[in-house]
Short mmCIF file of C-alpha atoms and ligand atoms in Angstrom, two decimals:
data_model
loop_
_atom_site.label_atom_id
_atom_site.label_comp_id
_atom_site.label_asym_id
_atom_site.label_seq_id
_atom_site.Cartn_x
_atom_site.Cartn_y
_atom_site.Cartn_z
CA MET A 16 108.65 -10.39 72.28
CA GLN A 17 110.81 -7.74 71.28
CA LYS A 18 111.20 -4.48 73.31
CA ASP A 19 108.91 -2.19 71.18
CA LEU A 20 105.71 -3.00 68.44
CA LEU A 21 106.41 -0.60 66.02
CA THR A 22 104.78 -2.60 62.87
CA ILE A 23 104.19 -6.75 62.88
CA GLU A 24 107.47 -7.08 61.66
CA GLU A 25 108.81 -7.57 65.22
CA LEU A 26 106.41 -10.50 65.85
CA CYS A 27 107.20 -14.07 65.50
CA GLU A 28 104.40 -16.40 65.08
CA ASN A 29 104.88 -17.62 68.60
CA ASP A 30 104.61 -14.13 69.61
CA LEU A 31 101.53 -13.89 67.49
CA ASN A 32 99.95 -17.25 69.27
CA GLU A 33 100.62 -16.08 72.69
CA ILE A 34 98.66 -12.79 72.02
CA ILE A 35 95.79 -14.61 70.61
CA SER A 36 96.09 -17.07 73.12
CA LEU A 37 96.17 -14.83 76.40
CA ALA A 38 93.66 -12.28 74.56
CA SER A 39 90.96 -14.79 74.20
CA LYS A 40 91.44 -15.86 77.93
CA MET A 41 91.27 -12.12 79.23
CA LYS A 42 87.79 -11.82 76.92
CA LEU A 43 86.59 -14.52 78.77
CA LYS A 44 87.42 -13.50 82.05
CA ARG A 45 87.44 -9.78 81.71
CA ASP A 46 85.83 -9.35 85.26
CA GLU A 47 87.54 -12.01 87.44
CA TRP A 48 90.77 -11.74 85.49
CA LYS A 49 93.75 -11.26 88.64
CA PRO A 50 96.91 -10.21 87.21
CA ARG A 51 97.78 -6.63 87.20
CA PRO A 52 101.35 -6.63 85.57
CA LEU A 53 100.81 -2.70 85.45
CA GLU A 54 100.46 -2.10 88.98
CA GLY A 55 102.36 0.98 89.94
CA LYS A 56 103.44 1.95 86.21
CA SER A 57 102.52 4.95 83.98
CA VAL A 58 101.99 4.66 80.19
CA GLY A 59 101.79 7.34 78.31
CA MET A 60 99.65 8.17 75.27
CA ILE A 61 101.25 10.85 72.94
CA PHE A 62 98.73 11.54 70.11
CA SER A 63 99.15 13.84 67.16
CA LYS A 64 95.70 12.29 65.73
CA SER A 65 92.13 12.05 66.52
CA SER A 66 91.24 8.38 68.00
CA THR A 67 88.37 7.12 69.59
CA ARG A 68 88.71 3.27 69.55
CA THR A 69 92.47 3.26 70.32
CA ARG A 70 92.68 5.85 72.49
CA VAL A 71 89.29 4.69 74.87
CA SER A 72 90.71 0.78 74.70
CA PHE A 73 94.46 1.66 75.47
CA GLU A 74 93.41 3.85 78.71
CA VAL A 75 90.66 1.32 79.68
CA GLY A 76 93.12 -1.75 79.14
CA ILE A 77 95.99 -0.14 80.97
CA ARG A 78 93.54 1.11 83.87
CA GLU A 79 92.03 -2.62 84.20
CA LEU A 80 95.98 -4.20 84.37
CA GLY A 81 96.38 -1.83 87.15
CA GLY A 82 98.27 0.79 85.39
CA ASN A 83 98.04 4.39 85.05
CA SER A 84 97.59 6.09 81.65
CA ILE A 85 98.61 9.94 80.61
CA PHE A 86 96.90 11.40 77.86
CA MET A 87 98.97 13.85 75.99
CA ASP A 88 98.22 15.70 72.85
CA MET A 89 101.40 16.14 70.52
CA SER A 90 100.44 19.50 69.97
CA ASP A 91 100.62 20.36 73.75
CA LEU A 92 104.31 19.24 74.48
CA GLN A 93 107.41 20.97 73.30
CA LEU A 94 107.63 18.26 70.31
CA ASN A 95 105.41 21.01 68.68
CA ARG A 96 107.86 23.77 69.35
CA GLY A 97 111.19 21.76 67.92
CA GLU A 98 112.12 19.48 70.72
CA THR A 99 113.20 15.93 69.06
CA PHE A 100 111.37 12.87 69.14
CA ALA A 101 114.87 11.21 70.59
CA ASP A 102 115.12 14.25 73.06
CA THR A 103 111.57 13.58 73.92
CA ALA A 104 112.11 10.03 74.54
CA ARG A 105 115.07 10.07 76.64
CA VAL A 106 113.37 12.54 78.93
CA LEU A 107 109.80 10.80 79.10
CA SER A 108 111.58 7.29 79.34
CA ARG A 109 112.58 8.85 83.15
CA TYR A 110 108.71 9.21 84.01
CA LEU A 111 106.73 6.77 82.24
CA HIS A 112 107.02 2.66 81.79
CA ALA A 113 105.66 2.45 78.45
CA ALA A 114 104.87 4.96 75.58
CA VAL A 115 101.79 4.60 73.32
CA ILE A 116 102.26 7.13 70.07
CA ARG A 117 100.03 8.00 67.42
CA THR A 118 101.36 10.33 65.04
CA SER A 119 101.99 10.67 61.11
CA LYS A 120 105.29 10.25 59.82
CA HIS A 121 106.60 6.56 60.68
CA ASP A 122 110.15 7.46 61.28
CA TYR A 123 109.16 9.50 64.02
CA VAL A 124 108.05 6.50 66.17
CA VAL A 125 111.19 4.68 65.04
CA GLU A 126 113.30 7.84 66.16
CA PHE A 127 111.49 8.04 69.68
CA ALA A 128 111.52 3.93 70.00
CA LYS A 129 115.58 3.93 69.27
CA ALA A 130 116.10 6.59 71.94
CA ALA A 131 113.69 5.43 74.52
CA ASN A 132 114.34 2.70 77.19
CA ILE A 133 110.83 1.80 77.76
CA PRO A 134 108.50 0.02 75.52
CA VAL A 135 107.15 1.72 72.46
CA ILE A 136 104.07 0.93 71.08
CA ASN A 137 102.76 2.38 67.71
CA ALA A 138 98.98 3.37 67.99
CA LEU A 139 98.97 4.42 64.12
CA THR A 140 101.36 6.20 61.90
CA ASP A 141 100.90 7.21 58.12
CA SER A 142 102.06 3.60 57.33
CA PHE A 143 101.32 1.05 59.75
CA HIS A 144 98.54 0.27 62.31
CA PRO A 145 99.74 -3.16 64.10
CA CYS A 146 97.31 -2.76 66.79
CA GLN A 147 94.56 -3.09 64.36
CA ILE A 148 95.74 -5.76 62.56
CA LEU A 149 96.45 -7.51 65.75
CA ALA A 150 92.80 -7.18 66.93
CA ASP A 151 91.50 -8.13 63.27
CA LEU A 152 93.75 -11.61 63.10
CA PHE A 153 92.36 -12.25 66.69
CA THR A 154 89.00 -11.32 65.38
CA ILE A 155 89.26 -13.65 62.17
CA TYR A 156 90.58 -16.33 64.32
CA GLU A 157 87.69 -16.49 66.70
CA TYR A 158 85.24 -16.59 63.96
CA SER A 159 87.53 -19.38 61.62
CA GLU A 160 89.61 -20.77 64.02
CA ARG A 161 92.62 -20.52 62.33
CA LEU A 162 94.27 -18.22 60.21
CA ASP A 163 96.61 -20.06 57.88
CA GLY A 164 94.82 -20.39 54.33
CA VAL A 165 91.73 -18.24 55.51
CA ARG A 166 90.96 -15.81 52.78
CA LEU A 167 90.88 -12.56 53.16
CA ALA A 168 90.08 -9.59 50.19
CA TYR A 169 90.68 -6.01 51.02
CA LEU A 170 89.33 -3.01 48.73
CA GLY A 171 89.97 0.45 48.67
CA ASP A 172 93.29 2.39 49.25
CA CYS A 173 95.91 -0.57 49.42
CA SER A 174 98.66 2.10 49.81
CA ASN A 175 97.54 2.90 53.24
CA ASN A 176 98.50 2.18 57.12
CA ILE A 177 95.64 -0.97 57.34
CA ALA A 178 96.63 -2.44 53.93
CA ASN A 179 100.37 -2.23 54.92
CA SER A 180 99.69 -3.93 58.03
CA LEU A 181 97.60 -6.30 56.88
CA ILE A 182 100.08 -7.21 54.38
CA LEU A 183 102.89 -7.93 57.46
CA GLY A 184 100.15 -9.60 59.48
CA ALA A 185 99.04 -12.02 56.42
CA LYS A 186 103.06 -12.83 56.26
CA LEU A 187 103.28 -13.63 59.74
CA SER A 188 99.99 -15.92 60.05
CA GLY A 189 99.60 -17.63 56.68
CA LEU A 190 96.44 -15.68 55.61
CA LYS A 191 95.50 -15.50 51.61
CA LEU A 192 95.48 -11.75 51.13
CA THR A 193 93.71 -10.01 47.82
CA LEU A 194 94.44 -6.71 47.79
CA SER A 195 92.49 -4.81 45.16
CA SER A 196 92.72 -1.18 43.88
CA PRO A 197 93.10 1.22 40.86
CA GLU A 198 96.93 1.66 40.17
CA GLU A 199 96.92 4.77 41.92
CA PHE A 200 96.30 3.44 45.09
CA SER A 201 98.24 -0.10 44.67
CA PRO A 202 100.15 -1.60 47.85
CA ASP A 203 103.60 -1.59 48.45
CA PHE A 204 105.19 -4.30 46.61
CA ASN A 205 108.34 -4.34 48.33
CA LEU A 206 106.34 -5.08 51.63
CA ILE A 207 104.91 -8.20 49.67
CA ARG A 208 108.07 -9.34 48.13
CA ASN A 209 110.57 -8.95 50.81
CA PRO A 210 111.30 -12.19 51.80
CA ASP A 211 112.61 -11.64 55.28
CA MET A 212 109.18 -10.59 56.51
CA GLY A 213 107.84 -13.94 56.15
CA ARG A 214 105.71 -16.29 54.01
CA GLY A 215 102.05 -15.57 52.94
CA ASP A 216 100.00 -15.96 49.69
CA ILE A 217 99.34 -12.18 48.85
CA ARG A 218 98.24 -10.84 45.73
CA TRP A 219 97.15 -7.54 43.93
CA VAL A 220 94.30 -7.23 41.45
CA LYS A 221 92.63 -4.34 40.07
CA ASN A 222 89.21 -6.03 39.43
CA PRO A 223 87.20 -6.15 42.85
CA SER A 224 85.04 -8.67 41.51
CA GLU A 225 87.79 -11.00 40.59
CA ALA A 226 89.31 -10.13 44.32
CA VAL A 227 86.30 -11.00 46.68
CA GLN A 228 85.90 -14.44 44.68
CA GLY A 229 85.80 -17.17 47.20
CA ALA A 230 86.60 -14.85 49.87
CA ASP A 231 85.70 -15.36 53.43
CA TYR A 232 86.39 -11.93 54.75
CA ILE A 233 85.96 -8.96 52.63
CA TYR A 234 87.82 -5.86 54.65
CA THR A 235 87.87 -2.16 53.78
CA ASP A 236 89.25 1.39 55.30
CA VAL A 237 88.54 4.59 54.58
CA TRP A 238 89.31 6.00 51.28
CA VAL A 239 90.93 9.33 52.94
CA SER A 240 93.06 8.46 55.67
CA MET A 241 93.88 11.07 58.56
CA GLY A 242 96.26 13.80 57.21
CA PHE A 243 95.30 12.86 52.89
CA GLU A 244 92.57 15.17 53.38
CA LYS A 245 93.66 17.47 50.29
CA GLU A 246 93.20 14.50 47.92
CA THR A 247 89.69 13.67 48.77
CA LYS A 248 88.19 14.75 45.51
CA ARG A 249 90.80 12.74 43.50
CA ARG A 250 90.47 9.58 45.95
CA ILE A 251 86.62 9.22 45.92
CA GLU A 252 86.74 9.97 42.12
CA LEU A 253 89.38 6.65 41.55
CA LEU A 254 88.06 4.54 44.11
CA ASP A 255 84.26 4.73 43.29
CA GLY A 256 84.50 1.34 41.88
CA TYR A 257 85.83 -0.18 45.13
CA ARG A 258 82.88 0.17 47.65
CA ILE A 259 81.47 -2.50 49.77
CA ASN A 260 78.03 -2.90 48.57
CA ARG A 261 75.63 -5.50 48.60
CA ASP A 262 76.70 -6.62 44.62
CA ILE A 263 80.06 -7.19 45.49
CA VAL A 264 79.45 -8.91 48.87
CA ASN A 265 76.53 -11.75 47.03
CA GLU A 266 79.92 -12.50 44.75
CA ALA A 267 81.94 -13.59 47.44
CA SER A 268 81.30 -16.96 49.85
CA PRO A 269 78.10 -17.47 51.01
CA GLY A 270 79.15 -17.18 54.73
CA VAL A 271 81.17 -13.99 54.12
CA LYS A 272 81.91 -11.83 57.04
CA ILE A 273 82.37 -8.14 56.44
CA MET A 274 85.71 -6.09 58.22
CA HIS A 275 86.15 -2.42 58.59
CA CYS A 276 88.82 -1.04 61.15
CA LEU A 277 86.27 1.82 61.61
CA PRO A 278 85.53 4.94 61.54
CA ALA A 279 83.62 4.05 58.41
CA HIS A 280 82.22 6.95 55.80
CA ARG A 281 79.02 5.45 55.48
CA GLY A 282 78.06 5.64 51.57
CA GLU A 283 81.72 6.09 50.32
CA GLU A 284 83.90 2.97 51.08
CA ILE A 285 81.15 0.88 52.45
CA THR A 286 77.04 1.12 51.96
CA ASP A 287 74.90 1.27 55.40
CA ASP A 288 73.20 -2.18 54.64
CA VAL A 289 76.44 -4.11 54.40
CA LEU A 290 77.95 -2.26 57.35
CA ASP A 291 75.17 -2.77 59.44
CA ASP A 292 74.28 -6.47 58.23
CA SER A 293 74.07 -8.53 61.63
CA ARG A 294 74.93 -11.53 59.88
CA ARG A 295 77.99 -10.51 58.17
CA SER A 296 79.27 -7.59 59.65
CA ILE A 297 82.09 -8.21 62.49
CA VAL A 298 83.03 -4.48 62.44
CA LEU A 299 82.11 -4.16 66.41
CA ASP A 300 84.32 -7.33 67.56
CA GLN A 301 86.96 -5.90 65.86
CA ALA A 302 86.46 -2.77 67.79
CA GLU A 303 86.11 -4.44 70.87
CA ASN A 304 88.87 -6.89 70.43
CA ARG A 305 91.40 -3.83 70.20
CA LEU A 306 90.66 -4.04 74.06
CA HIS A 307 91.72 -7.47 74.72
CA VAL A 308 94.42 -7.87 72.17
CA GLN A 309 96.15 -4.65 73.45
CA LYS A 310 95.69 -6.10 77.14
CA ALA A 311 97.46 -8.82 75.72
CA VAL A 312 100.44 -6.84 74.27
CA LEU A 313 101.10 -4.93 77.63
CA SER A 314 100.67 -7.98 79.82
CA ILE A 315 103.16 -9.99 77.74
CA MET A 316 105.36 -7.01 77.40
CA PHE A 317 105.20 -6.59 81.17
CA GLY A 318 106.47 -10.43 82.09
CA GLU A 319 102.83 -12.30 81.73
CA VAL A 320 103.94 -15.40 79.98
CA GLY A 321 101.43 -17.12 77.70
CA GLU A 322 100.35 -20.59 76.88
CA ALA A 323 102.24 -20.47 73.52
CA THR A 324 105.56 -19.88 75.28
CA LYS A 325 105.00 -22.12 78.20
CA LYS A 326 104.57 -24.79 75.78
CA ASN A 327 107.16 -24.09 73.66
CA ASN A 328 109.50 -24.17 76.41
CA LYS A 329 108.45 -27.46 77.76
CA LYS A 330 108.80 -28.78 74.43
CA LYS A 331 112.75 -26.95 74.22
CA GLY A 332 113.04 -29.33 77.71
N1 CP B 9 90.42 2.00 63.91
C1 CP B 9 91.19 2.76 65.03
O1 CP B 9 92.28 2.99 65.09
O2 CP B 9 90.18 3.94 65.50
P1 CP B 9 90.44 5.13 66.03
O3 CP B 9 91.18 5.99 65.12
O4 CP B 9 88.91 5.63 66.49
O5 CP B 9 91.39 4.77 67.14
N1 NVA B 10 93.79 4.71 57.42
C1 NVA B 10 93.12 5.20 58.49
C2 NVA B 10 92.86 4.12 59.55
C3 NVA B 10 91.97 4.89 60.93
C4 NVA B 10 91.52 3.80 62.03
C5 NVA B 10 93.69 6.61 58.88
O1 NVA B 10 94.72 6.72 58.75
O2 NVA B 10 92.72 7.61 59.17
#
């Protein structure tokens, strides 16, 4: 695994297998798990946007791995008064052993990571949310026992951080991804087409009914991401036909599962009955798996070698 996790592009297939296999063991044996790769280490959590799942799952996970987390609201740091991300990174690298950052522009995290000599994890930017998508891939793997060829339809804002990371996640894992939105919120076709970013069977269609045909999973996210509140009215008007409701669910595979990274805007991108359908909705598994996957990522970053790598090393002889 590379030093940082900023998108999903840094990961190879072996990294993904290792994360899934370690997360699965850590989940099964959460209470008995012994390794403490973060013993004596401090992880900084620098956030400029709200968070429930990411903040708490990272803080709990760091503690369970023996480390100490320090939460910093970005507005309290000198960053707020013009200190650069690079200078902040150079200084914090002298105190911390890793940094987890949630902010607006993706370039800020890139600037921080370039200047830092500690691992940096992107905890969401306007462009990417890799930790969420890793947890989602793990969740799909738990239900389908594979990723390659699994059909996922994503409806709604296809230009946001979740859609971008799903595209990269599909390229890495072989998920068959169909994105659906109006043209105004179409996906980043450069991400989809870039051959350097792996394989994948990814398409975009305007018609949400067409998108969900044969889908094993239907995924959505808020229509108004953090930082885009000024566009609320326009977004709700344009995305109105892309709501996940009972009718659209009935058009998919009979066993279709419903995914949402949460927080949900109930009644907007998803209806209550679909979100709360205990037979289909796996949103709480996704949320729980943030903890296990992030613990696996941190463990690998700090030297825990997983089964996938052991097997690979054996094969190499
Ligand atoms: N899904 C997710 O990242 O949730 P939070 O914004 O609550 O961290
Ligand atoms: N797209 C959403 C994801 C929240 C986890 C946002 O950026 O607000």
